[in-house]
């Protein structure tokens, strides 16, 4: 019964990750990239009248620069999303290949598979920390809340699965606590590092590109990978699992499909009426 409830929460968390990435993080990341251009287009009426002549003089050069910025920022959107997706793909595949290469009993006793699994989950948590830090730097409370809830619902089953895997592998309780502590600290530490790094880069103007937008789009790519490639196939029983027991069943039940759809729609509903 507990395992079924945990699976349901995992599916709901996967839906929240997808909905948050598509309905919240991607729009916010794109808006952050274009924030300077968008703010430059909204001048007060008096200011518009005051600078009308100078704008007419610089119209050609401004239009050329505006188009150049648009084409450059368009490239950053796609690159950031794909890099986030590919990054999580490489992390997951490296960890999986290492675990599969240590399937024999003698190699398994070395503990390399346990360490690799923990490191893989820590990297996943660190990527979630990047998303949380980038959301915090936007100063949009609704965005911060949605991203936080999505991460929490995803990380609770992941922590339970990590402890179950380590206990099944025969680790001592003290070592399991250390692994769990590293996993638990990865997301908050990385979120603070990301927040401080984005604040510093924005204050010192180290780059022409809004780093917050790039970080949010990168994290959207990681969210989409974790939800669609890692979590959903695993709970659906159609892919390999690092957990000691299979999630069971082929595909999702009606209740789990409803939870998945609900998770996808919650961020969309919360984002309705949210204006920049």
GROMACS .gro file of C-alpha atoms in nm:
model
  276
    1UNK     CA    1   0.000   0.000   0.000
    2UNK     CA    2   0.283   0.238   0.089
    3UNK     CA    3   0.461   0.157  -0.237
    4UNK     CA    4   0.145   0.233  -0.437
    5UNK     CA    5   0.105   0.569  -0.260
    6UNK     CA    6   0.473   0.646  -0.327
    7UNK     CA    7   0.432   0.559  -0.694
    8UNK     CA    8   0.127   0.786  -0.715
    9UNK     CA    9   0.324   1.075  -0.562
   10UNK     CA   10   0.609   1.004  -0.805
   11UNK     CA   11   0.372   1.021  -1.103
   12UNK     CA   12   0.217   1.343  -0.970
   13UNK     CA   13   0.567   1.487  -0.928
   14UNK     CA   14   0.657   1.391  -1.285
   15UNK     CA   15   0.348   1.570  -1.411
   16UNK     CA   16   0.440   1.875  -1.205
   17UNK     CA   17   0.790   1.871  -1.354
   18UNK     CA   18   0.651   1.862  -1.709
   19UNK     CA   19   0.387   2.127  -1.643
   20UNK     CA   20   0.630   2.351  -1.458
   21UNK     CA   21   0.891   2.325  -1.732
   22UNK     CA   22   0.647   2.393  -2.017
   23UNK     CA   23   0.405   2.641  -1.857
   24UNK     CA   24   0.629   2.827  -1.611
   25UNK     CA   25   1.005   2.790  -1.655
   26UNK     CA   26   1.024   2.816  -2.035
   27UNK     CA   27   0.802   3.130  -2.056
   28UNK     CA   28   0.985   3.290  -1.762
   29UNK     CA   29   1.323   3.203  -1.910
   30UNK     CA   30   1.232   3.349  -2.249
   31UNK     CA   31   1.092   3.660  -2.079
   32UNK     CA   32   1.412   3.699  -1.878
   33UNK     CA   33   1.620   3.675  -2.197
   34UNK     CA   34   1.412   3.941  -2.371
   35UNK     CA   35   1.362   4.154  -2.060
   36UNK     CA   36   1.603   4.430  -2.164
   37UNK     CA   37   1.450   4.457  -2.512
   38UNK     CA   38   1.094   4.448  -2.376
   39UNK     CA   39   1.168   4.718  -2.119
   40UNK     CA   40   1.332   4.928  -2.387
   41UNK     CA   41   1.008   4.924  -2.588
   42UNK     CA   42   0.796   5.056  -2.299
   43UNK     CA   43   0.875   5.425  -2.245
   44UNK     CA   44   0.646   5.680  -2.077
   45UNK     CA   45   0.456   5.913  -2.311
   46UNK     CA   46   0.652   6.222  -2.207
   47UNK     CA   47   0.977   6.039  -2.255
   48UNK     CA   48   0.862   5.920  -2.596
   49UNK     CA   49   0.786   6.275  -2.701
   50UNK     CA   50   1.118   6.396  -2.566
   51UNK     CA   51   1.331   6.145  -2.752
   52UNK     CA   52   1.124   6.121  -3.072
   53UNK     CA   53   1.372   6.314  -3.283
   54UNK     CA   54   1.674   6.120  -3.163
   55UNK     CA   55   1.490   5.792  -3.227
   56UNK     CA   56   1.420   5.897  -3.584
   57UNK     CA   57   1.787   5.971  -3.637
   58UNK     CA   58   1.897   5.631  -3.498
   59UNK     CA   59   1.609   5.430  -3.647
   60UNK     CA   60   1.809   5.229  -3.900
   61UNK     CA   61   2.091   5.137  -3.664
   62UNK     CA   62   1.850   5.055  -3.382
   63UNK     CA   63   1.643   4.829  -3.607
   64UNK     CA   64   1.955   4.645  -3.718
   65UNK     CA   65   2.072   4.599  -3.359
   66UNK     CA   66   1.722   4.490  -3.250
   67UNK     CA   67   1.712   4.221  -3.518
   68UNK     CA   68   2.061   4.108  -3.426
   69UNK     CA   69   1.965   4.073  -3.060
   70UNK     CA   70   1.654   3.875  -3.152
   71UNK     CA   71   1.842   3.626  -3.369
   72UNK     CA   72   2.112   3.587  -3.104
   73UNK     CA   73   1.860   3.532  -2.823
   74UNK     CA   74   1.661   3.284  -3.032
   75UNK     CA   75   1.973   3.069  -3.053
   76UNK     CA   76   2.025   3.084  -2.675
   77UNK     CA   77   1.672   2.952  -2.613
   78UNK     CA   78   1.721   2.632  -2.810
   79UNK     CA   79   2.080   2.578  -2.699
   80UNK     CA   80   1.994   2.615  -2.329
   81UNK     CA   81   1.702   2.371  -2.349
   82UNK     CA   82   1.898   2.109  -2.540
   83UNK     CA   83   2.205   2.139  -2.319
   84UNK     CA   84   1.995   2.084  -2.006
   85UNK     CA   85   1.833   1.776  -2.161
   86UNK     CA   86   2.163   1.633  -2.290
   87UNK     CA   87   2.340   1.703  -1.960
   88UNK     CA   88   2.091   1.493  -1.765
   89UNK     CA   89   2.099   1.226  -2.036
   90UNK     CA   90   2.478   1.191  -2.005
   91UNK     CA   91   2.465   1.185  -1.625
   92UNK     CA   92   2.195   0.919  -1.626
   93UNK     CA   93   2.365   0.704  -1.889
   94UNK     CA   94   2.707   0.722  -1.724
   95UNK     CA   95   2.558   0.616  -1.392
   96UNK     CA   96   2.352   0.338  -1.554
   97UNK     CA   97   2.644   0.195  -1.750
   98UNK     CA   98   2.861   0.197  -1.438
   99UNK     CA   99   2.593   0.018  -1.236
  100UNK     CA  100   2.534  -0.240  -1.510
  101UNK     CA  101   2.909  -0.302  -1.536
  102UNK     CA  102   2.918  -0.392  -1.164
  103UNK     CA  103   2.635  -0.644  -1.169
  104UNK     CA  104   2.859  -0.938  -1.072
  105UNK     CA  105   2.875  -1.006  -0.696
  106UNK     CA  106   3.249  -0.943  -0.661
  107UNK     CA  107   3.228  -0.600  -0.824
  108UNK     CA  108   2.908  -0.514  -0.640
  109UNK     CA  109   3.082  -0.572  -0.306
  110UNK     CA  110   3.326  -0.295  -0.395
  111UNK     CA  111   3.050  -0.039  -0.345
  112UNK     CA  112   3.116   0.141  -0.674
  113UNK     CA  113   2.758   0.095  -0.792
  114UNK     CA  114   2.624   0.242  -0.469
  115UNK     CA  115   2.852   0.546  -0.498
  116UNK     CA  116   2.766   0.593  -0.865
  117UNK     CA  117   2.393   0.578  -0.795
  118UNK     CA  118   2.427   0.831  -0.514
  119UNK     CA  119   2.636   1.063  -0.731
  120UNK     CA  120   2.380   1.041  -1.010
  121UNK     CA  121   2.098   1.138  -0.775
  122UNK     CA  122   2.313   1.416  -0.628
  123UNK     CA  123   2.369   1.560  -0.977
  124UNK     CA  124   1.994   1.539  -1.039
  125UNK     CA  125   1.935   1.726  -0.714
  126UNK     CA  126   2.199   1.986  -0.805
  127UNK     CA  127   2.023   2.047  -1.138
  128UNK     CA  128   1.699   2.102  -0.946
  129UNK     CA  129   1.891   2.350  -0.728
  130UNK     CA  130   1.984   2.545  -1.042
  131UNK     CA  131   1.615   2.569  -1.129
  132UNK     CA  132   1.524   2.684  -0.779
  133UNK     CA  133   1.804   2.943  -0.767
  134UNK     CA  134   1.710   3.077  -1.110
  135UNK     CA  135   1.345   3.099  -1.008
  136UNK     CA  136   1.441   3.287  -0.691
  137UNK     CA  137   1.638   3.540  -0.894
  138UNK     CA  138   1.326   3.630  -1.098
  139UNK     CA  139   1.153   3.777  -0.790
  140UNK     CA  140   0.826   3.622  -0.911
  141UNK     CA  141   0.662   3.461  -0.608
  142UNK     CA  142   0.428   3.238  -0.808
  143UNK     CA  143   0.716   3.102  -1.014
  144UNK     CA  144   0.921   3.030  -0.703
  145UNK     CA  145   0.629   2.848  -0.539
  146UNK     CA  146   0.549   2.630  -0.840
  147UNK     CA  147   0.913   2.531  -0.895
  148UNK     CA  148   0.959   2.458  -0.523
  149UNK     CA  149   0.649   2.235  -0.502
  150UNK     CA  150   0.747   2.047  -0.820
  151UNK     CA  151   1.096   1.979  -0.685
  152UNK     CA  152   0.972   1.871  -0.342
  153UNK     CA  153   0.717   1.624  -0.483
  154UNK     CA  154   0.987   1.480  -0.706
  155UNK     CA  155   1.261   1.459  -0.444
  156UNK     CA  156   1.061   1.285  -0.170
  157UNK     CA  157   1.020   0.958  -0.365
  158UNK     CA  158   1.379   0.988  -0.492
  159UNK     CA  159   1.512   1.006  -0.136
  160UNK     CA  160   1.299   0.707  -0.035
  161UNK     CA  161   1.426   0.512  -0.336
  162UNK     CA  162   1.789   0.598  -0.257
  163UNK     CA  163   1.758   0.476   0.102
  164UNK     CA  164   1.581   0.158  -0.011
  165UNK     CA  165   1.852   0.090  -0.268
  166UNK     CA  166   2.135   0.144  -0.019
  167UNK     CA  167   1.967  -0.070   0.247
  168UNK     CA  168   1.911  -0.347  -0.007
  169UNK     CA  169   2.278  -0.320  -0.105
  170UNK     CA  170   2.381  -0.387   0.255
  171UNK     CA  171   2.532  -0.053   0.359
  172UNK     CA  172   2.564   0.038   0.724
  173UNK     CA  173   2.312   0.285   0.859
  174UNK     CA  174   2.580   0.549   0.926
  175UNK     CA  175   2.695   0.538   0.563
  176UNK     CA  176   2.336   0.551   0.445
  177UNK     CA  177   2.285   0.866   0.653
  178UNK     CA  178   2.594   1.022   0.494
  179UNK     CA  179   2.472   0.942   0.144
  180UNK     CA  180   2.129   1.082   0.227
  181UNK     CA  181   2.282   1.396   0.379
  182UNK     CA  182   2.483   1.464   0.062
  183UNK     CA  183   2.172   1.409  -0.150
  184UNK     CA  184   1.963   1.635   0.074
  185UNK     CA  185   2.217   1.920   0.070
  186UNK     CA  186   2.280   1.914  -0.306
  187UNK     CA  187   1.967   2.106  -0.412
  188UNK     CA  188   1.967   2.384  -0.147
  189UNK     CA  189   2.344   2.442  -0.176
  190UNK     CA  190   2.329   2.459  -0.556
  191UNK     CA  191   2.024   2.686  -0.542
  192UNK     CA  192   2.212   2.934  -0.319
  193UNK     CA  193   2.520   2.917  -0.543
  194UNK     CA  194   2.305   2.977  -0.850
  195UNK     CA  195   2.116   3.265  -0.688
  196UNK     CA  196   2.436   3.436  -0.571
  197UNK     CA  197   2.606   3.377  -0.905
  198UNK     CA  198   2.316   3.522  -1.104
  199UNK     CA  199   2.291   3.822  -0.869
  200UNK     CA  200   2.664   3.889  -0.904
  201UNK     CA  201   2.661   3.858  -1.281
  202UNK     CA  202   2.360   4.088  -1.312
  203UNK     CA  203   2.509   4.351  -1.083
  204UNK     CA  204   2.851   4.354  -1.247
  205UNK     CA  205   2.706   4.314  -1.599
  206UNK     CA  206   2.960   4.047  -1.687
  207UNK     CA  207   2.763   3.927  -1.988
  208UNK     CA  208   2.535   4.075  -2.250
  209UNK     CA  209   2.300   3.778  -2.211
  210UNK     CA  210   2.065   3.757  -1.916
  211UNK     CA  211   2.211   3.465  -1.718
  212UNK     CA  212   1.884   3.409  -1.534
  213UNK     CA  213   1.702   3.329  -1.857
  214UNK     CA  214   1.976   3.088  -1.970
  215UNK     CA  215   1.976   2.913  -1.630
  216UNK     CA  216   1.598   2.875  -1.628
  217UNK     CA  217   1.589   2.734  -1.982
  218UNK     CA  218   1.873   2.496  -1.895
  219UNK     CA  219   1.679   2.376  -1.589
  220UNK     CA  220   1.366   2.337  -1.804
  221UNK     CA  221   1.561   2.092  -2.020
  222UNK     CA  222   1.666   1.897  -1.709
  223UNK     CA  223   1.306   1.893  -1.580
  224UNK     CA  224   1.178   1.754  -1.910
  225UNK     CA  225   1.443   1.483  -1.916
  226UNK     CA  226   1.388   1.373  -1.556
  227UNK     CA  227   1.011   1.358  -1.599
  228UNK     CA  228   0.978   1.201  -1.945
  229UNK     CA  229   1.287   0.980  -1.973
  230UNK     CA  230   1.378   0.890  -1.616
  231UNK     CA  231   1.070   0.896  -1.392
  232UNK     CA  232   0.776   0.801  -1.613
  233UNK     CA  233   0.933   0.496  -1.784
  234UNK     CA  234   1.057   0.376  -1.446
  235UNK     CA  235   0.722   0.396  -1.266
  236UNK     CA  236   0.549   0.257  -1.574
  237UNK     CA  237   0.766  -0.054  -1.562
  238UNK     CA  238   0.902  -0.010  -1.915
  239UNK     CA  239   1.261   0.081  -1.833
  240UNK     CA  240   1.544  -0.016  -1.603
  241UNK     CA  241   1.521   0.086  -1.240
  242UNK     CA  242   1.792   0.155  -0.981
  243UNK     CA  243   1.549   0.054  -0.709
  244UNK     CA  244   1.572  -0.292  -0.552
  245UNK     CA  245   1.221  -0.380  -0.666
  246UNK     CA  246   1.045  -0.313  -0.987
  247UNK     CA  247   0.770  -0.056  -0.977
  248UNK     CA  248   0.543  -0.327  -1.109
  249UNK     CA  249   0.287  -0.328  -1.381
  250UNK     CA  250   0.310  -0.226  -1.743
  251UNK     CA  251   0.197   0.126  -1.801
  252UNK     CA  252   0.005   0.350  -1.565
  253UNK     CA  253  -0.329   0.287  -1.402
  254UNK     CA  254  -0.620   0.524  -1.456
  255UNK     CA  255  -0.562   0.688  -1.120
  256UNK     CA  256  -0.194   0.741  -1.202
  257UNK     CA  257  -0.279   0.884  -1.544
  258UNK     CA  258  -0.522   1.121  -1.371
  259UNK     CA  259  -0.247   1.220  -1.125
  260UNK     CA  260  -0.008   1.279  -1.415
  261UNK     CA  261  -0.256   1.499  -1.599
  262UNK     CA  262  -0.339   1.685  -1.278
  263UNK     CA  263   0.031   1.748  -1.216
  264UNK     CA  264   0.070   1.886  -1.568
  265UNK     CA  265  -0.232   2.115  -1.532
  266UNK     CA  266  -0.161   2.255  -1.184
  267UNK     CA  267   0.128   2.483  -1.296
  268UNK     CA  268  -0.079   2.593  -1.597
  269UNK     CA  269  -0.373   2.690  -1.376
  270UNK     CA  270  -0.148   2.871  -1.128
  271UNK     CA  271   0.024   3.060  -1.408
  272UNK     CA  272  -0.308   3.186  -1.550
  273UNK     CA  273  -0.355   3.548  -1.457
  274UNK     CA  274   0.017   3.589  -1.385
  275UNK     CA  275   0.128   3.898  -1.573
  276UNK     CA  276   0.479   4.041  -1.604
   0.00000   0.00000   0.00000
